[in-house]
Tab-separated table of C-alpha atoms and ligand atoms in Angstrom:
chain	number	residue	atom	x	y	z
A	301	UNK	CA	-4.353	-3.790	-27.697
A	302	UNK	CA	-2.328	-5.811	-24.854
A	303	UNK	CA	-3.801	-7.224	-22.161
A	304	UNK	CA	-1.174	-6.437	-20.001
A	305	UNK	CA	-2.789	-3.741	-17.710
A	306	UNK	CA	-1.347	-2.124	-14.389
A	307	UNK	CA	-3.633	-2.312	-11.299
A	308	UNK	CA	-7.226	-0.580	-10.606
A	309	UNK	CA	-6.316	3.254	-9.845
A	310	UNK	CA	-2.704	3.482	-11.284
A	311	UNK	CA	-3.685	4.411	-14.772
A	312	UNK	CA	-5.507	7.432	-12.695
A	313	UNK	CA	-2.544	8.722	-11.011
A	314	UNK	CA	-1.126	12.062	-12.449
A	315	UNK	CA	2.866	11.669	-12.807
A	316	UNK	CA	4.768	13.825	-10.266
A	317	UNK	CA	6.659	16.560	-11.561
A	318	UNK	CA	9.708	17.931	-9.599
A	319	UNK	CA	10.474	21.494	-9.282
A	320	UNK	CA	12.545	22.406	-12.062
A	321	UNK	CA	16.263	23.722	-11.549
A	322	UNK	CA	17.909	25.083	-14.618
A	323	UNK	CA	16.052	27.893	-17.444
A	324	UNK	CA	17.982	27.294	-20.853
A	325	UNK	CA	19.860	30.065	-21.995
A	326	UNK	CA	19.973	31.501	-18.168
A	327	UNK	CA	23.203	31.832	-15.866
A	328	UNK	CA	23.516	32.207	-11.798
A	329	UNK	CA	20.117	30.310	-11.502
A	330	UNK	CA	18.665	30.249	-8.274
A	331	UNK	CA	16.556	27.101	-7.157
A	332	UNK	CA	13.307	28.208	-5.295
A	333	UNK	CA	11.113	25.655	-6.200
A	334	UNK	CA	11.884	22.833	-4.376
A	335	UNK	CA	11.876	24.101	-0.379
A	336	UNK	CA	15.475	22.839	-0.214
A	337	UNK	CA	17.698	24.294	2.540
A	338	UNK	CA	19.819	27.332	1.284
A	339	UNK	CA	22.711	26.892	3.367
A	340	UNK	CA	22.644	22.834	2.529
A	341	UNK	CA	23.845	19.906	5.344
A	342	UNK	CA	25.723	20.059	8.307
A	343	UNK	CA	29.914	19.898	7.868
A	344	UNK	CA	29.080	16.985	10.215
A	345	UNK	CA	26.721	14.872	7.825
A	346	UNK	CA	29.348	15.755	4.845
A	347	UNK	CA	31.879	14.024	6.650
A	348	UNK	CA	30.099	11.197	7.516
A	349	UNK	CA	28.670	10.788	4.325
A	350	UNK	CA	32.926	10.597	2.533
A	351	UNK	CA	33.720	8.613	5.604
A	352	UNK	CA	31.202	5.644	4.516
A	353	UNK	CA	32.381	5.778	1.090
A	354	UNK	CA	35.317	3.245	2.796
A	355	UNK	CA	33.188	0.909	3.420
A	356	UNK	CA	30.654	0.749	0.754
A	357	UNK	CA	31.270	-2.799	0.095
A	358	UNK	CA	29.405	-3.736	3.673
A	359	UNK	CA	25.640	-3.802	3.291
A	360	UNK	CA	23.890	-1.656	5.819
A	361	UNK	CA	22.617	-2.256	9.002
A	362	UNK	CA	18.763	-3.200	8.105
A	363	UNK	CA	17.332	-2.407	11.635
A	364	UNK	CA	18.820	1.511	11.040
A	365	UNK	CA	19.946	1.147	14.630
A	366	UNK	CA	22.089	3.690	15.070
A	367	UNK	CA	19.812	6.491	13.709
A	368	UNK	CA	16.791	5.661	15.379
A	369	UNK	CA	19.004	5.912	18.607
A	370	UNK	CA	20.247	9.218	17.465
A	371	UNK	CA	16.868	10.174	16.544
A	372	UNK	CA	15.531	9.091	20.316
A	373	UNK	CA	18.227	10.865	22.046
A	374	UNK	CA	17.744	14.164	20.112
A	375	UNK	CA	14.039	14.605	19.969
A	376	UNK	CA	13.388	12.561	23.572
A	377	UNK	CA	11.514	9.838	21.747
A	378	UNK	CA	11.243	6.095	21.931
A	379	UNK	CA	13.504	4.621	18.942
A	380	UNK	CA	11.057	1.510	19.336
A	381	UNK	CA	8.219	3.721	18.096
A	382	UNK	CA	10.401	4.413	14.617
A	383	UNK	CA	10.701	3.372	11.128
A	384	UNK	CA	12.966	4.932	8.885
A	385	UNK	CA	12.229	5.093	5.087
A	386	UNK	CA	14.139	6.463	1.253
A	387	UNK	CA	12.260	9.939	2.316
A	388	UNK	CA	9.149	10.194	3.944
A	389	UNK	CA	7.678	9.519	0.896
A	390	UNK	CA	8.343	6.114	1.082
A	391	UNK	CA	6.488	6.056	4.704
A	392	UNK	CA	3.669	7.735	3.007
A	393	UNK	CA	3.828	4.761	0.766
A	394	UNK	CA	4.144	2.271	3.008
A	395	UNK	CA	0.849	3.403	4.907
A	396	UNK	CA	-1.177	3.506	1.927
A	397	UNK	CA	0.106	-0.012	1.075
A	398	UNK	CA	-0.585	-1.517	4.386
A	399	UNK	CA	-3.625	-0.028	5.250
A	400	UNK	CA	-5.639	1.120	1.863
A	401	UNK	CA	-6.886	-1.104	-0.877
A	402	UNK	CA	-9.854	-1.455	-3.139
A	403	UNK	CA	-12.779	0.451	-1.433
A	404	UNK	CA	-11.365	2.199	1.463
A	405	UNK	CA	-11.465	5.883	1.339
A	406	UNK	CA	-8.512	8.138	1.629
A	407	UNK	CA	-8.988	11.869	3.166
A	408	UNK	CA	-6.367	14.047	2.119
A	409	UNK	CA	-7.054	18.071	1.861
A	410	UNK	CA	-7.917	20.214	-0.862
A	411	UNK	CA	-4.515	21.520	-1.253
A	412	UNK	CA	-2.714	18.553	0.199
A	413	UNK	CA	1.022	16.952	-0.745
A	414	UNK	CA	0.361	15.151	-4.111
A	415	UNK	CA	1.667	11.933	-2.920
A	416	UNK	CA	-1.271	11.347	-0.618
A	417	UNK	CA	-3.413	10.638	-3.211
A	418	UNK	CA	-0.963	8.891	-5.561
A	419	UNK	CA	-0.408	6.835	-2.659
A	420	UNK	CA	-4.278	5.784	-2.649
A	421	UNK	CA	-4.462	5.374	-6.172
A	422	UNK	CA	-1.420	3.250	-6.034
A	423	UNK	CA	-2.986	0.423	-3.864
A	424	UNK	CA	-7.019	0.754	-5.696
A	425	UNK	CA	-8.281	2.606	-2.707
A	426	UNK	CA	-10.337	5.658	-3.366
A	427	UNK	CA	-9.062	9.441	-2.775
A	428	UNK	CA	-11.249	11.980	-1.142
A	429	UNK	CA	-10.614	15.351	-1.117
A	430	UNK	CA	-12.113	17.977	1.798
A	431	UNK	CA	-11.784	21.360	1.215
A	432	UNK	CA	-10.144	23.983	3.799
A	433	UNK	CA	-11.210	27.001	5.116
A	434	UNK	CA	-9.160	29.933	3.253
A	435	UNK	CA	-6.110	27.877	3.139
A	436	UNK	CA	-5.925	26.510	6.346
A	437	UNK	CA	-7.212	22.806	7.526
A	438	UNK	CA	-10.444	22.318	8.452
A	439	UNK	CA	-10.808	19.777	11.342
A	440	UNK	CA	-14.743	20.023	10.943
A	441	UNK	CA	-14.912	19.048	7.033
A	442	UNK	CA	-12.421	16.211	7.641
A	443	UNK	CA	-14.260	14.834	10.660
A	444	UNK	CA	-17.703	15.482	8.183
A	445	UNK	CA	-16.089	13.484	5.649
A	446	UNK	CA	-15.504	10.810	7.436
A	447	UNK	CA	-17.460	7.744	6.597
A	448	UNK	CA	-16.740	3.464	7.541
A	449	UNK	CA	-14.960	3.212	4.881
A	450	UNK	CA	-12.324	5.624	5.690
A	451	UNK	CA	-9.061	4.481	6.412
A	452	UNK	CA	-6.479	6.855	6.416
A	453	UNK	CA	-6.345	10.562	6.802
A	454	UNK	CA	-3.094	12.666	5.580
A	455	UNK	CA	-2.978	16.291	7.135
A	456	UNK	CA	0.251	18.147	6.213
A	457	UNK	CA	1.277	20.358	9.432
A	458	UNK	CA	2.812	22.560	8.885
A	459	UNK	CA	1.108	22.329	5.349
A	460	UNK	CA	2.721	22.252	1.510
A	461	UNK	CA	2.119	24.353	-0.548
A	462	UNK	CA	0.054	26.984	1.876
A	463	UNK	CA	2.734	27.016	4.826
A	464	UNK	CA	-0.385	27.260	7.455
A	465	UNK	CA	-0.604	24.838	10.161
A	466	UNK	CA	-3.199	24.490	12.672
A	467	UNK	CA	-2.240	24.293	16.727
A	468	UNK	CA	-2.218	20.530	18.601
A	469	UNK	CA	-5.401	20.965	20.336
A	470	UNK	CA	-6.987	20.840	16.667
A	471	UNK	CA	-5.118	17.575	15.846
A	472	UNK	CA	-5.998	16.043	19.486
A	473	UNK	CA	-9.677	17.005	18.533
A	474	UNK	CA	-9.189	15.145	15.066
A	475	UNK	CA	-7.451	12.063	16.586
A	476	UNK	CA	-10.333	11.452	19.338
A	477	UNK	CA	-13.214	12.167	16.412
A	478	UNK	CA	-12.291	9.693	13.836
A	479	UNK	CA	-13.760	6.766	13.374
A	480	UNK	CA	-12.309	3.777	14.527
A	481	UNK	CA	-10.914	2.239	11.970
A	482	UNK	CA	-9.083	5.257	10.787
A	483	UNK	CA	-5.364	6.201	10.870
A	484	UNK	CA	-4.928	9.980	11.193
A	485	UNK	CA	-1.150	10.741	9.443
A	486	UNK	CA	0.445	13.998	10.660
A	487	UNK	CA	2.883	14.663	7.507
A	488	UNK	CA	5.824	16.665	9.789
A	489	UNK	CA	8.060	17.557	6.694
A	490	UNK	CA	8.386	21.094	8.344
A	491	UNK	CA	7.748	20.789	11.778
A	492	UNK	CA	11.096	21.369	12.301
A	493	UNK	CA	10.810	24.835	11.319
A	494	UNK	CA	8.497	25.821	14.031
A	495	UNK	CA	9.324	26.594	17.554
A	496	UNK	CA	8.545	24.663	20.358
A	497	UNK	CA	6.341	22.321	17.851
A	498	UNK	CA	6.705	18.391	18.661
A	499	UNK	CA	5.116	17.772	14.764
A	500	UNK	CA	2.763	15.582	16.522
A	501	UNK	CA	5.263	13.363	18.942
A	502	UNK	CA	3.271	13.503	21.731
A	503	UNK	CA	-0.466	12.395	20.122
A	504	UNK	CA	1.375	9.609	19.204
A	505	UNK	CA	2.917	8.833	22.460
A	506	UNK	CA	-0.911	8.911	23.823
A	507	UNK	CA	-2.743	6.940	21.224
A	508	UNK	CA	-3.370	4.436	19.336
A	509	UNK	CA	-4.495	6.206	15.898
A	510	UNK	CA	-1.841	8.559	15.101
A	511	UNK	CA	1.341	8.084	13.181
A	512	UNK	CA	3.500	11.071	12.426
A	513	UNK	CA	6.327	11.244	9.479
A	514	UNK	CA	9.747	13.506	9.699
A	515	UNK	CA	12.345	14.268	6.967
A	516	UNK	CA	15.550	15.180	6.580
A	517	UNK	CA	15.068	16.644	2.948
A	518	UNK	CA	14.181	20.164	4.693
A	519	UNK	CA	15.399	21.661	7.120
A	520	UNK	CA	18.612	19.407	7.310
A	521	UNK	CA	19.460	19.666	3.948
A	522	UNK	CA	19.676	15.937	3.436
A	523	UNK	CA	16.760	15.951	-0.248
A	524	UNK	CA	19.776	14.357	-2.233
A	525	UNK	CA	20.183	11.528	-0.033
A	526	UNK	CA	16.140	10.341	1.030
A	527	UNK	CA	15.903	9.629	4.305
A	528	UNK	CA	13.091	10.174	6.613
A	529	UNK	CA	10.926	8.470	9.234
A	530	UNK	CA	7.913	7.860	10.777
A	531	UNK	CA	6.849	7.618	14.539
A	532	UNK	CA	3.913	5.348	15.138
A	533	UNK	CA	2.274	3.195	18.061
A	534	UNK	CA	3.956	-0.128	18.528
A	535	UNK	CA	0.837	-2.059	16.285
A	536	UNK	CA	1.606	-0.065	13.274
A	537	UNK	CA	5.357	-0.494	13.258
A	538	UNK	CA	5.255	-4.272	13.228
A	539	UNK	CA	3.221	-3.797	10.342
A	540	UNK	CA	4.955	-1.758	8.641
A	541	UNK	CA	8.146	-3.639	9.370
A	542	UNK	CA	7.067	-6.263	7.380
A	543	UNK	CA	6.910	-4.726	4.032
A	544	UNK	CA	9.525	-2.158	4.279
A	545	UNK	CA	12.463	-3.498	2.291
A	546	UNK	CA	15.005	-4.774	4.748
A	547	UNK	CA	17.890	-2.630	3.017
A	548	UNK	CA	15.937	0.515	1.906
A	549	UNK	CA	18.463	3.291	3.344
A	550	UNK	CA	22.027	2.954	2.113
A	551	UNK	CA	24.992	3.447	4.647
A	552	UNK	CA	26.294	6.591	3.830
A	553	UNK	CA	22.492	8.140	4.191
A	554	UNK	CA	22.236	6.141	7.566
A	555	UNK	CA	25.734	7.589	8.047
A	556	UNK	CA	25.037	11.372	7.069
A	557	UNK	CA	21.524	11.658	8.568
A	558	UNK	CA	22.702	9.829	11.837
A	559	UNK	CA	25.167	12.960	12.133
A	560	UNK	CA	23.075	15.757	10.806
A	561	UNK	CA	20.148	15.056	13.720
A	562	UNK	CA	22.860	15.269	16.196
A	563	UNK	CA	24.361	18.392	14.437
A	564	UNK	CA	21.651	20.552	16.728
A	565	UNK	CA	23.126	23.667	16.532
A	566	UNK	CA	23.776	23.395	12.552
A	567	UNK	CA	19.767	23.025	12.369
A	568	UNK	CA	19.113	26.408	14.878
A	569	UNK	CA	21.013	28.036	12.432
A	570	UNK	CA	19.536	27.315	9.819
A	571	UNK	CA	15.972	27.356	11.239
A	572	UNK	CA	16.858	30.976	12.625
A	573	UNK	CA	17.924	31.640	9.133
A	574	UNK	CA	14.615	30.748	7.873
A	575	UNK	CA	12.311	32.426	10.406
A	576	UNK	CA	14.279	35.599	9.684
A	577	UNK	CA	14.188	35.671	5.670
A	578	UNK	CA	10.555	34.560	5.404
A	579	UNK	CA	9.673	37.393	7.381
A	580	UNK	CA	11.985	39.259	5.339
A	581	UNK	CA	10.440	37.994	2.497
A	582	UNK	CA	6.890	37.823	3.259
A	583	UNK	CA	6.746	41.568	4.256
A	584	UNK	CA	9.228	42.852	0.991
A	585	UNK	CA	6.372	40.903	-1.102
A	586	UNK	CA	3.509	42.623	0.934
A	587	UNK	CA	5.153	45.717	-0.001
A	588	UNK	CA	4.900	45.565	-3.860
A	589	UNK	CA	1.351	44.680	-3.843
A	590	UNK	CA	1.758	40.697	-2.788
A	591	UNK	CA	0.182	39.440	-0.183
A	592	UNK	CA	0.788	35.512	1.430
A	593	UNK	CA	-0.688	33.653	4.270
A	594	UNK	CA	1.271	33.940	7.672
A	595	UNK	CA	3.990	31.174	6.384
A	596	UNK	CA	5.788	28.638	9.346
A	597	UNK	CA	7.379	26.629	6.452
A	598	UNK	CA	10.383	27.442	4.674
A	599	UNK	CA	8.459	28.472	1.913
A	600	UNK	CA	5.841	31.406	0.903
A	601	UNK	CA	2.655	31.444	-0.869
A	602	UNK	CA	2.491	34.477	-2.836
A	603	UNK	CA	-0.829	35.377	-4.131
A	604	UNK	CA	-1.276	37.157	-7.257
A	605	UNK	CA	-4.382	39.178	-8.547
A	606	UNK	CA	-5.593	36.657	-11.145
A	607	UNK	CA	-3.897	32.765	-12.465
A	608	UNK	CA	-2.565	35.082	-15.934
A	609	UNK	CA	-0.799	37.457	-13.160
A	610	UNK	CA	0.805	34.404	-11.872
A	611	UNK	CA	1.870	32.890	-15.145
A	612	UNK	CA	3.372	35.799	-15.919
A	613	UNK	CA	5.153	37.090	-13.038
A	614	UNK	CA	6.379	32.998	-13.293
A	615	UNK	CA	8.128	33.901	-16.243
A	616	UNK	CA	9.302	36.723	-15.832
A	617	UNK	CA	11.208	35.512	-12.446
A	618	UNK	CA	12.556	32.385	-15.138
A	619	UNK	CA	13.805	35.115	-17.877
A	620	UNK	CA	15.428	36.528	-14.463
A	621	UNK	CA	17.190	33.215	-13.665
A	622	UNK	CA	14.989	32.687	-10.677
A	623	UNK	CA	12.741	29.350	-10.520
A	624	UNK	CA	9.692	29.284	-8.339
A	625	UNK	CA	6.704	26.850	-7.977
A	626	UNK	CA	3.631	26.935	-9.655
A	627	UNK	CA	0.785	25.215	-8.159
A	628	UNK	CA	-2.286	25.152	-9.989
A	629	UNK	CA	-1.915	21.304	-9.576
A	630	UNK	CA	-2.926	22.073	-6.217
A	631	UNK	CA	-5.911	24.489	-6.921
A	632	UNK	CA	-4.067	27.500	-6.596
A	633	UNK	CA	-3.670	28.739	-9.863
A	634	UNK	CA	-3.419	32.492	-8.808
A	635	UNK	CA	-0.145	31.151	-6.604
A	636	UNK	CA	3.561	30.798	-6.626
A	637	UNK	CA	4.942	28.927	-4.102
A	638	UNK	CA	8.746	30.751	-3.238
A	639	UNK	CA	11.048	28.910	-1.009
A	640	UNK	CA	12.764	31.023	1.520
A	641	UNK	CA	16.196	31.022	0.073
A	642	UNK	CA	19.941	32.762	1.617
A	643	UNK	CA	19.672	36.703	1.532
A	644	UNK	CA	21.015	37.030	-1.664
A	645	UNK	CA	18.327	35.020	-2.976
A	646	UNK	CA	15.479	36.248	-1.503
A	647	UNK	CA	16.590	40.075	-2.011
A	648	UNK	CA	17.264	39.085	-5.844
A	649	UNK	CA	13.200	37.469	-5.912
A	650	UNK	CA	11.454	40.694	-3.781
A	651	UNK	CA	13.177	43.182	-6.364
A	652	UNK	CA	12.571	41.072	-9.311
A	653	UNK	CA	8.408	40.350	-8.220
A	654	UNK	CA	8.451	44.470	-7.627
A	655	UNK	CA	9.986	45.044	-11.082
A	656	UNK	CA	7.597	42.674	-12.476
A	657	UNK	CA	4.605	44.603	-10.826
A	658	UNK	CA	5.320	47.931	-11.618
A	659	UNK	CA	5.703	46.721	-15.378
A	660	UNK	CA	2.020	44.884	-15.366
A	661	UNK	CA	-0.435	46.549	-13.187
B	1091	PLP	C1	9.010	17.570	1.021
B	1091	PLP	C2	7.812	16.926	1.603
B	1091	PLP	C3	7.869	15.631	2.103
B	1091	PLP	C4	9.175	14.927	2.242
B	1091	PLP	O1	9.581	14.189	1.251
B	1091	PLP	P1	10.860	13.279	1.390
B	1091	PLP	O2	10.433	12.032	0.724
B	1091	PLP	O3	11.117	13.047	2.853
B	1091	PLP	O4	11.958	13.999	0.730
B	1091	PLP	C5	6.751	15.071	2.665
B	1091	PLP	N1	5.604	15.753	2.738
B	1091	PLP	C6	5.509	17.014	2.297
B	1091	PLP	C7	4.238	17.749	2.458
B	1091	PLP	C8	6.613	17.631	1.701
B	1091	PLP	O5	6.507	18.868	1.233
């Protein structure tokens, strides 16, 4: 036996597993397992991404200037308020880092983003799960669950993998109850699918407890690259400042996100796109038998009659070259998690799921 040994908590920590993209054996494989945009980046981030491959000898800017500016301008926020990170993810980390260790608590909810607890594991502090009312957050059980010890709280909005969000006034009413030593994280991966939603902008803006985190893995098509960011009040950035790696984004990701956020009318398309096919999609599943929550994602959670329904309508889809997400990891083993994908793709998944069901039930 060595007595080399990781860290408190990191032996604990269940491995993340991607969604899959290829079924052996299968041709013209569609992807739906990831929530990856269909119709991939703006022509405007692909250009800017082969223009920086001239000057890949420079290292980047580390103060990510340029994109926090472009950020500011397109969303009317205060670039001074941002940090940009290798995805989200690795603002997720960074919070967990700087504000979690051995005996803090951690609130994530009961069918949270995996990383929120990996991320509490990672530093020793202690993961608590809250449960949510049919799917949906429940501002009541977090605020219940709250105890002195709690540091940070991650709430998804619009949530992964159930696609339900709940409206500002419940994440004012969250903000103002915690306790006040307690961070409340609004995890915006999708906020940029819904209408008229700020993701959280504007709690920020007003107080000192909230810190909200963006991507531009989604809805701009950007996964391959990992860049995202995080808006926070001024003490929290000079925090996190300090142990984010002073080179973490490369310059063609500065380069290609910097031109995607300003590609606005590239991201109403595609955001148009999406609202239209998940409809699409959620009602063609309705009709066969399969019902989901109301989804403002870019995904769908399609519940099945039992967990063995699931599993099996999950391979079926895979004999049919069609990947989805299973996500009894997140307590939802009757569930398959279907991104929205172009029209082909989600005609191809409503006929196969109705072919499926005729053949079982
Ligand atoms: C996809 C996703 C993220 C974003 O991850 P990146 O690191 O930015 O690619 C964050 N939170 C949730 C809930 C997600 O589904």
């Amino acid at each position: 036996m060595t007595e080399i040994a990781p860290q408190p908590g990191i032996m604990e920590i269940a491995p993340y597993v991607g969604g899959a993209s290829n079924v052996d054996g299968v041709e013209n494989v569609v992807k739906l397992s990831s929530n990856e945009n269909p119709l991939g980046p703006s022509d405007a981030a692909k250009e800017a991404f082969r223009k920086a491959g001239f000057s890949l000898h420079r290292y980047p800017p580390s103060d990510h200037g340029a994109l926090r500016a472009a950020i500011g301008e397109v969303f009317s926020l205060d670039p001074q308020r941002m940090i940009c990170g290798v995805g989200s993810d690795e603002i997720l980390a960074l919070l967990c880092q700087a504000y979690a260790g051995p005996g803090d608590e951690v609130i994530h909810t009961e069918h949270g983003f995996a990383l929120y607890r990996i991320g509490a594991l990672a530093n020793g502090a202690t993961p608590v799960e809250v449960p949510e009312r049919e799917r949906v957050t429940d501002v009541d059980a977090i605020l219940a669950a709250c105890t002195e010890r709690t540091r940070l709280v991650f709430v998804a909005n619009p949530n992964n993998p159930t696609g339900t969000m709940i409206p500002e006034a419940e994440l004012s009413r969250l903000a103002e109850g915690l306790p006040k030593q307690a961070l409340l994280v609004i995890d915006g991966a999708y906020a940029d699918y819904v209408e008229g939603y700020d993701g959280g902008a504007r709690l920020v803006e007003t107080r000192e407890n909230v810190v909200m985190t963006r991507t531009f893995s989604k809805l701009y098509g950007l996964g391959g690259l990992r860049v995202g960011w995080g808006y926070a009040p001024a003490h929290v950035i000079e925090v996190l400042a300090r142990i984010r790696a002073p080179f973490n984004l490369g310059t063609a990701a500065l380069a290609a996100a910097e031109a995607a956020v300003r590609d606005t009318a590239w991201a109403e398309r595609c955001r148009t796109e999406n609202t239209r096919l998940r409809a699409w999609l959620a009602e063609a599943l309705a009709e066969r038998g399969i019902p989901s929550d109301t989804s403002t994602a870019n995904f769908i959670l399609a519940r099945f009659a039992s967990r063995e329904e699931a599993e099996a309508c999950d391979e079926f889809l895979k004999s049919e070259g069609l990947i989805v997400r299973r996500v009894a990891g997140y307590k939802l083993p009757h569930c398959l998690r279907i991104t929205v994908g172009d029209e082909p793709a989600c005609r191809r998944v409503a006929h196969a799921v109705g072919n499926f069901i005729e053949g079982s039930r």
